[in-house]
Coordinates of N, CA and C in Angstrom, one line a residue:
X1 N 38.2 -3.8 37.4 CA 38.5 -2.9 36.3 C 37.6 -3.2 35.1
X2 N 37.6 -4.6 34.9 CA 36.9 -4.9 33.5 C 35.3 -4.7 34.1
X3 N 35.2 -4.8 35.0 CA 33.6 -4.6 35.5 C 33.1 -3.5 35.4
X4 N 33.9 -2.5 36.0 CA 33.4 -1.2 36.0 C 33.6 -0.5 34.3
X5 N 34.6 -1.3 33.3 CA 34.2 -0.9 32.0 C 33.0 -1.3 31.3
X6 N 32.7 -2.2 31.3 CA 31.0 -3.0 31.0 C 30.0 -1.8 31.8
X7 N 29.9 -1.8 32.6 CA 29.0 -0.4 33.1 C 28.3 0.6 32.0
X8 N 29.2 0.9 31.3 CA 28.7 2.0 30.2 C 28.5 1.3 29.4
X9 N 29.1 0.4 28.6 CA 27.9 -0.8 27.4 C 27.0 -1.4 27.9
X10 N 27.2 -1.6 29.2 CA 25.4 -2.3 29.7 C 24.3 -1.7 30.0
X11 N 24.9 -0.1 30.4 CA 24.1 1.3 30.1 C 23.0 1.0 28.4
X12 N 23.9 0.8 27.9 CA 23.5 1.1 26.5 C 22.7 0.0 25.9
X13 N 23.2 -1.0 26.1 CA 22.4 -2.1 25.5 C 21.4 -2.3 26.4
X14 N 21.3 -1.9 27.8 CA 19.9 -1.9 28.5 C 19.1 -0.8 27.7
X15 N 19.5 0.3 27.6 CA 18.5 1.3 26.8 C 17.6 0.8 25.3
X16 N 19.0 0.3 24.6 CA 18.5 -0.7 23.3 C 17.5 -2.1 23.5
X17 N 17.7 -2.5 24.8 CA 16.4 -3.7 25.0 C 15.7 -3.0 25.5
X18 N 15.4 -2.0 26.1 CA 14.5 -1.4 26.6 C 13.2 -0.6 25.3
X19 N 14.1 -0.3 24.2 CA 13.7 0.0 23.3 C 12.6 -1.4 22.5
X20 N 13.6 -1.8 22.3 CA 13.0 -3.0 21.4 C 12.1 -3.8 22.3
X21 N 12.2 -3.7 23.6 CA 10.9 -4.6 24.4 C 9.4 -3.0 23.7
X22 N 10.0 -1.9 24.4 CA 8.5 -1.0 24.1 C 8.2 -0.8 22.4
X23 N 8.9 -1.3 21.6 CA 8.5 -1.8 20.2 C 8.0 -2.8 20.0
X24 N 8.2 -3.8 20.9 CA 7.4 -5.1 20.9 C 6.0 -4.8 21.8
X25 N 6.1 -4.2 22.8 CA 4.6 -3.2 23.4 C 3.9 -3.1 22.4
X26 N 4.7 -2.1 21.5 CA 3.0 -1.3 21.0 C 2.6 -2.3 20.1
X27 N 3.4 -3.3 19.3 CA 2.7 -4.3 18.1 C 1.5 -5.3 19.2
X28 N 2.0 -5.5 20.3 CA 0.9 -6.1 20.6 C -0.4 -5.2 21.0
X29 N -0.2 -4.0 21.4 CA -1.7 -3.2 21.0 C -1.7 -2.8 19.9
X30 N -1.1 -2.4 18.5 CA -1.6 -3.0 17.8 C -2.5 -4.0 17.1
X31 N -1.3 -5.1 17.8 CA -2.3 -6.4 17.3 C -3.9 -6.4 17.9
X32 N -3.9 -5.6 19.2 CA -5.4 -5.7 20.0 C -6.4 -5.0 19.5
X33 N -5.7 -3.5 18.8 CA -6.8 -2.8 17.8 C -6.8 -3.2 16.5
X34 N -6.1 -4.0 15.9 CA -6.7 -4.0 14.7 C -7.7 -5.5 14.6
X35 N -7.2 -6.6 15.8 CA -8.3 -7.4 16.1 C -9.7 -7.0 16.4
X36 N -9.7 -5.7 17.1 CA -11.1 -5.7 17.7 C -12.0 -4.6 16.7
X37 N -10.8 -3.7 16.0 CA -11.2 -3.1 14.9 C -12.2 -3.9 14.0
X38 N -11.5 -5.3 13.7 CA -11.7 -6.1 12.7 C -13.2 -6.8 13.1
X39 N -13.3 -7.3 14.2 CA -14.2 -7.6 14.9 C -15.6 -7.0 14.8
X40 N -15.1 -5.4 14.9 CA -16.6 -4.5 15.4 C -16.9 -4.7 14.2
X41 N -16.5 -4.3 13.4 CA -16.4 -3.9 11.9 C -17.4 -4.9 10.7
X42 N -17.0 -6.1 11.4 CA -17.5 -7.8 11.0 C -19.0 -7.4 11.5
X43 N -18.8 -7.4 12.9 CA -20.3 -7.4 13.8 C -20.9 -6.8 13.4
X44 N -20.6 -5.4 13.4 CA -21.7 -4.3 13.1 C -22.0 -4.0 11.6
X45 N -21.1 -4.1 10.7 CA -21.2 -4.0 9.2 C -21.3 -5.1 8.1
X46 N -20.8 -6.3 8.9 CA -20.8 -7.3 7.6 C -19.6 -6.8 6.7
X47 N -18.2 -6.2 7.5 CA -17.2 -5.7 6.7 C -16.0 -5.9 7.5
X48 N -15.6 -7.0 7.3 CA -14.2 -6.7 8.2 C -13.3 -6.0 7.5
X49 N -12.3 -6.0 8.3 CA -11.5 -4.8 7.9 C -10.3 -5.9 7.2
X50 N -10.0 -5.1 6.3 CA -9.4 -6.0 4.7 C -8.0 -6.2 5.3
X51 N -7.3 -7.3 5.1 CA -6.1 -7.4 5.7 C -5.0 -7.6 6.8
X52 N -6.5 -7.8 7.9 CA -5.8 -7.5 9.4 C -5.0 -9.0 9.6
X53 N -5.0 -10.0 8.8 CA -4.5 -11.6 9.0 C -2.9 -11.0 8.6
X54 N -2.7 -10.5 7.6 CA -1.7 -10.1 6.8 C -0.9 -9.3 8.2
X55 N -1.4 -8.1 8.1 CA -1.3 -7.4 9.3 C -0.6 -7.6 10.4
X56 N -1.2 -8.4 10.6 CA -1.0 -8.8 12.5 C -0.1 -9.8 12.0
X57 N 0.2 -11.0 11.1 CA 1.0 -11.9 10.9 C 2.2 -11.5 10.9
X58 N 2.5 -10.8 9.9 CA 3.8 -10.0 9.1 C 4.6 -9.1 9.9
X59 N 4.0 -7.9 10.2 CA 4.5 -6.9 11.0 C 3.7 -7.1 12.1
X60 N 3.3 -7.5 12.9 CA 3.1 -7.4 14.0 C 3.6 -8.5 15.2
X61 N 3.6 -9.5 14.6 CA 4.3 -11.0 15.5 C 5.4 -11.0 15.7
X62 N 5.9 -10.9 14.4 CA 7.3 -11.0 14.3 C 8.6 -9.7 15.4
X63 N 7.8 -8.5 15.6 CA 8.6 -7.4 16.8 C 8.1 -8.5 18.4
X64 N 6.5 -8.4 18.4 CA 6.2 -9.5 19.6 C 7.4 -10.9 19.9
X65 N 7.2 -11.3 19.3 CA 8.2 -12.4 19.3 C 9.9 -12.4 19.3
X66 N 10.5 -11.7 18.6 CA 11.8 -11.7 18.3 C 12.7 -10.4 19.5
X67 N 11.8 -8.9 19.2 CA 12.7 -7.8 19.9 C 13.0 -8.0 21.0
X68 N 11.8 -8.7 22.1 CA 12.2 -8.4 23.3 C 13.4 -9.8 24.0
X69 N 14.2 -10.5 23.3 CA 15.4 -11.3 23.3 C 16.2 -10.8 24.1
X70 N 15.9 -9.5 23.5 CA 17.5 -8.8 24.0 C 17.4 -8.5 25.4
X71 N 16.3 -8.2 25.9 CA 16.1 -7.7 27.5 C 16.1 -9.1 28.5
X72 N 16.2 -10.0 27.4 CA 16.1 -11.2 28.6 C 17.9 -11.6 28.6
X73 N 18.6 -11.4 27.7 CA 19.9 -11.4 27.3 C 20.5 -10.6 28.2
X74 N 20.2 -9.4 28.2 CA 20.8 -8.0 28.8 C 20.2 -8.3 31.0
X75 N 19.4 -8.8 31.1 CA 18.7 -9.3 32.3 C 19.1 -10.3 32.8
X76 N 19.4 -11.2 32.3 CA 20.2 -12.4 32.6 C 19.3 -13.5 32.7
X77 N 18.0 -13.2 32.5 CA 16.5 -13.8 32.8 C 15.8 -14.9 31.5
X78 N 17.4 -15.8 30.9 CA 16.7 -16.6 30.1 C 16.5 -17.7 31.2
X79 N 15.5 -18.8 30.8 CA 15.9 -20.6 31.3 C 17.3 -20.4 32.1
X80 N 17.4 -20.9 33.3 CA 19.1 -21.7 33.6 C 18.4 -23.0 34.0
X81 N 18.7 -23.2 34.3 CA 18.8 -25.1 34.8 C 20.3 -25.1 35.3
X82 N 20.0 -25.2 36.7 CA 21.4 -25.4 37.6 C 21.2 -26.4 38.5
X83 N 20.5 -27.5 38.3 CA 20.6 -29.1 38.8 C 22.1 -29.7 39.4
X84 N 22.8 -29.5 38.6 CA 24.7 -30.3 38.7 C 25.1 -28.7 38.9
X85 N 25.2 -27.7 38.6 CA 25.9 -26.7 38.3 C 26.2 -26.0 40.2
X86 N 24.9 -25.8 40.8 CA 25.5 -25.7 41.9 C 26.4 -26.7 43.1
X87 N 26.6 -27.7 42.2 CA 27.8 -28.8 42.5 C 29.1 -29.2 42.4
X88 N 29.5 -28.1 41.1 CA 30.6 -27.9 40.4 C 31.5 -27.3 41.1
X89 N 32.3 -27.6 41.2 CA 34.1 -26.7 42.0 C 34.0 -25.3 40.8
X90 N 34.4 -24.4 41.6 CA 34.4 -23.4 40.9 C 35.2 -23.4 39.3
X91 N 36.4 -24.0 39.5 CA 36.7 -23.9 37.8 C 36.0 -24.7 36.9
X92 N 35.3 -25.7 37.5 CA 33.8 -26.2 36.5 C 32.9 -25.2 36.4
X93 N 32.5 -24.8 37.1 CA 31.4 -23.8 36.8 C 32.2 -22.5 36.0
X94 N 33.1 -21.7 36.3 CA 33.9 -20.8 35.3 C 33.8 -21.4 34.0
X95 N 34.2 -22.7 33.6 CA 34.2 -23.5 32.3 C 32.5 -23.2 32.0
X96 N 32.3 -24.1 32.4 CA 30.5 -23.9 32.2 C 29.8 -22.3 31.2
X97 N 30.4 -21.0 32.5 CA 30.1 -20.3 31.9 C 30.5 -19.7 30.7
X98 N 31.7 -20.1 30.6 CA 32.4 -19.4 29.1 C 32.1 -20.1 28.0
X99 N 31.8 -21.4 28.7 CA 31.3 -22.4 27.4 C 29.7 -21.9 26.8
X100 N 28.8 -21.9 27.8 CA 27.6 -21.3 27.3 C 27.9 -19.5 26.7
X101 N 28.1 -19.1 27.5 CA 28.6 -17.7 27.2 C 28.8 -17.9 25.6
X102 N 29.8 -18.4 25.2 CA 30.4 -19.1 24.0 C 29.6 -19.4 22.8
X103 N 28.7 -19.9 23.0 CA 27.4 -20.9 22.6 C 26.6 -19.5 22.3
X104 N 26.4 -18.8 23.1 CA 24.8 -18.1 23.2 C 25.6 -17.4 22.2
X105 N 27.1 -16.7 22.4 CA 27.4 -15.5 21.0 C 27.4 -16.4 20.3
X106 N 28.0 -17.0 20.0 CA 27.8 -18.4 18.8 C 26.3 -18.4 18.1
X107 N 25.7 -18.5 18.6 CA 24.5 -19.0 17.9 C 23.6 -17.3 17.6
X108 N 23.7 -16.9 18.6 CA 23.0 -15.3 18.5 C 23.8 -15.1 16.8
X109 N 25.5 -15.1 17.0 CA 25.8 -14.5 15.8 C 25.1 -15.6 14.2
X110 N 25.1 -16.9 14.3 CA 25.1 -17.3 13.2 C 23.5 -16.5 12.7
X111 N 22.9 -16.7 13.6 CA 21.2 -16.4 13.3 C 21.2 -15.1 12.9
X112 N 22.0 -14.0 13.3 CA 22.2 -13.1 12.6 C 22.7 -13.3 11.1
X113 N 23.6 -13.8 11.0 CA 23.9 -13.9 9.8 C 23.4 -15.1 8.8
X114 N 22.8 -15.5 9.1 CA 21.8 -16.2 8.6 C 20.1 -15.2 8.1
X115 N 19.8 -14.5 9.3 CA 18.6 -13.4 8.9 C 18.5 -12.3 7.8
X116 N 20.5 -11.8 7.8 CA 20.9 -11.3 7.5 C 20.8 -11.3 5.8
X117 N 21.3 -12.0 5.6 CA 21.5 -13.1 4.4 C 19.9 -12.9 3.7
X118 N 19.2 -13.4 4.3 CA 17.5 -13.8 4.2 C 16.7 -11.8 3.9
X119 N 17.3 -11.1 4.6 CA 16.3 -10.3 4.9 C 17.1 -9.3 3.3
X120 N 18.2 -9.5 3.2 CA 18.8 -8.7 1.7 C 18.3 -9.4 0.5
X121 N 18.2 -11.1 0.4 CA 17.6 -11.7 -1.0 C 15.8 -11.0 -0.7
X122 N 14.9 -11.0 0.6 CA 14.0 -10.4 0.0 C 13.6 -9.6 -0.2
X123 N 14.6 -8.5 0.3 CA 14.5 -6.9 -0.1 C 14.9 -6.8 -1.8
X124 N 15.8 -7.6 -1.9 CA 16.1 -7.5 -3.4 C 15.5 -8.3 -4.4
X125 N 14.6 -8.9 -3.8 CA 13.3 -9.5 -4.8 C 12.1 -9.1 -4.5
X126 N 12.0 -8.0 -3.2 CA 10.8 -7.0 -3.3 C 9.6 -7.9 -3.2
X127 N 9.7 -8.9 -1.4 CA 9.0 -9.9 -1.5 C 7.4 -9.5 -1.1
X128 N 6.6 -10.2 -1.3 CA 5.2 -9.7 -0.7 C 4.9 -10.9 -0.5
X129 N 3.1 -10.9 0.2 CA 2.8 -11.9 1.0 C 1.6 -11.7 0.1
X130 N 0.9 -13.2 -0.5 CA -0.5 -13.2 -1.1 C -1.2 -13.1 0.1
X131 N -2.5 -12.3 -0.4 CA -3.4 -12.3 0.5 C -4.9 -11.4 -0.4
X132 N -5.4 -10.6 0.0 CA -6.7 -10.2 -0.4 C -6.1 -9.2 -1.2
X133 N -4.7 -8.4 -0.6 CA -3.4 -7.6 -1.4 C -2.6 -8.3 -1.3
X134 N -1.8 -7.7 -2.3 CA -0.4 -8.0 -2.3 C 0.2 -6.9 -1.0
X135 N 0.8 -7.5 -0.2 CA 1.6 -6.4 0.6 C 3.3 -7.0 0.8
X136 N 3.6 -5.5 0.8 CA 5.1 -5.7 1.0 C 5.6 -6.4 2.2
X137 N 6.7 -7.7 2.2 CA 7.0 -8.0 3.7 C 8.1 -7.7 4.0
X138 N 8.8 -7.7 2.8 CA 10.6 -7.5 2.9 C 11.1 -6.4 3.9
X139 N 10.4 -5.3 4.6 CA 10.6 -4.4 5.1 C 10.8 -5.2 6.6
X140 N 10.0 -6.3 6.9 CA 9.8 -6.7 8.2 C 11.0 -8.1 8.1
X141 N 11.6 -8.2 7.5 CA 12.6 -9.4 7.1 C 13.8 -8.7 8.3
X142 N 13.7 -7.4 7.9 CA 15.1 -6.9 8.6 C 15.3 -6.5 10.3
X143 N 14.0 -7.0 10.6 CA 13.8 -6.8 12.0 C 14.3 -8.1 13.2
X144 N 14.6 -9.3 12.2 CA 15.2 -10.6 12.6 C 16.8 -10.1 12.9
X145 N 17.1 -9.9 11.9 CA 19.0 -9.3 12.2 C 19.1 -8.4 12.9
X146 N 17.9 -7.4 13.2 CA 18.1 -6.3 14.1 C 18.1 -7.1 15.5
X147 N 17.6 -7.7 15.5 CA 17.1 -8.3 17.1 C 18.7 -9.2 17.6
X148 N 18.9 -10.4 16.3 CA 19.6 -11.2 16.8 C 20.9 -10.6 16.9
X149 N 21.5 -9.5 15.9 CA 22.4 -8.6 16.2 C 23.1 -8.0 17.5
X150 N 21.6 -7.5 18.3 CA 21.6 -6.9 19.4 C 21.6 -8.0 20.7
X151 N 21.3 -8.8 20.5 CA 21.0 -10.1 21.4 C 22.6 -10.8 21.1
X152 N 23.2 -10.7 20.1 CA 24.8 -11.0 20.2 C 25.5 -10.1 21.2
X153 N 25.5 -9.1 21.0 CA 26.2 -7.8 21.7 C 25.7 -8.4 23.3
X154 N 24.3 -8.5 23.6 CA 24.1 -8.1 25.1 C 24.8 -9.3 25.9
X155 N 24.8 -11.1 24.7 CA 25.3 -12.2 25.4 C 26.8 -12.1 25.3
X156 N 27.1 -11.5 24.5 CA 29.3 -11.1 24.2 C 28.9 -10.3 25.6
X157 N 28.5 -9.2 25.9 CA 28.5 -8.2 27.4 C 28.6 -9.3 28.3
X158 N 27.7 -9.7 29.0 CA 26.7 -10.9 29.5 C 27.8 -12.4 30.0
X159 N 28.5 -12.6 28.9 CA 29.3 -14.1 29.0 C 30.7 -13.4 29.7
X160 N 30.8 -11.9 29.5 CA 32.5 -11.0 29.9 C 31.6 -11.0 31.3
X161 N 30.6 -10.3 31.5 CA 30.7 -10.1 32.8 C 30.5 -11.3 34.1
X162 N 29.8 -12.1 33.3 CA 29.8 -13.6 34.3 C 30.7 -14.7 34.7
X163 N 31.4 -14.1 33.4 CA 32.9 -14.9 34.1 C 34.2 -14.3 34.7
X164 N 33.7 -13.2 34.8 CA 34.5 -12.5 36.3 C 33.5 -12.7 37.4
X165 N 32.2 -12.7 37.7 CA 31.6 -13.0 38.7 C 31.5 -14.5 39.4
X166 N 32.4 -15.3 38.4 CA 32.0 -16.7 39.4 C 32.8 -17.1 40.3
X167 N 32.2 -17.2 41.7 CA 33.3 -17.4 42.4 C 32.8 -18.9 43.4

C-alpha cells in the first residue's frame, strides 16, 4: 500500500531531477561555448571575451555541480559500500537503512537551511563578484537551496521506500 502511494511522488520528483540534471546539461555547454568563444576571440583578435572567468565560475558551475544531486538521490545511484552490510540479519540491515535514510534527510535538510539562510543575506546585500565588472551573484546563491531542497524530498521518498524493501 505505502509503495504503490510513493509511485506518484516518485513520478514527480523523477521529473524534477530530470529537470535539474537537463539544467545542469546546458550550463556545461554553456560553459563549452563561452570557453571556446573566449578562445577564438583571444586567437583571432587579441580580444577575449570580457568576463567568461566570472561567467563560467558563478552561474555556470555551480547548476554543473549541485542540480544534478537530486537524480542520483531519486536513482538510488549515490556511493553504497556494502562490505559488513550484506552480512547483517535483516533487522540490522532495516536499522542501517533508516539510520542512513535518516542522516541523508538530516543533512540534505540542514544544507538547505543553511543555503537558505546564505542565499537571502546575499540577495539582501545585492552581492556581486569583483572582476573586470561588477556582476550580480546573488541571483545564483539561490540555486544551492533549490537543489538541496529537492534532494531532501527525493532522500525522505528514497529512505520510505527502502525500508519497506529490505528483506
Amino acid at each position: 500500500m505505502i509503495l504503490n502511494a510513493l509511485s506518484r511522488p516518485f513520478a514527480l520528483l523523477d521529473r524534477v531531477a530530470r529537470l535539474q540534471l537537463a539544467i545542469a546539461a546546458f550550463a556545461v555547454m554553456a560553459i563549452l561555448l563561452a570557453i571556446s568563444l573566449d578562445v577564438a576571440l583571444r586567437t583571432a583578435f587579441s580580444a577575449p571575451l570580457t568576463g567568461t572567468m566570472e561567467v563560467v565560475s558563478f552561474y555556470c558551475m555551480i547548476p554543473v555541480v549541485f542540480l544534478p544531486i537530486m537524480i542520483l538521490e531519486v536513482r538510488g545511484e549515490h556511493i553504497d559500500t556494502d562490505l559488513f552490510y550484506r552480512f547483517f540479519p535483516v533487522a540490522a540491515k532495516r536499522l542501517s537503512v533508516i539510520v542512513s535514510g535518516l542522516l541523508s534527510v538530516g543533512i540534505y535538510g540542514l544544507l538547505t537551511y543553511i543555503t537558505f539562510e546564505q542565499a537571502i543575506s546575499s540577495t539582501g546585500r545585492g552581492e556581486v563578484a569583483m572582476g573586470v565588472n561588477l556582476m550580480p551573484v546573488w541571483p545564483v546563491r539561490w540555486i544551492l537551496p533549490v537543489a538541496f531542497a529537492s534532494s531532501t524530498a527525493a532522500a525522505f521518498a528514497l529512505a520510505i521506500r527502502n525500508t519497506k524493501g529490505v528483506k
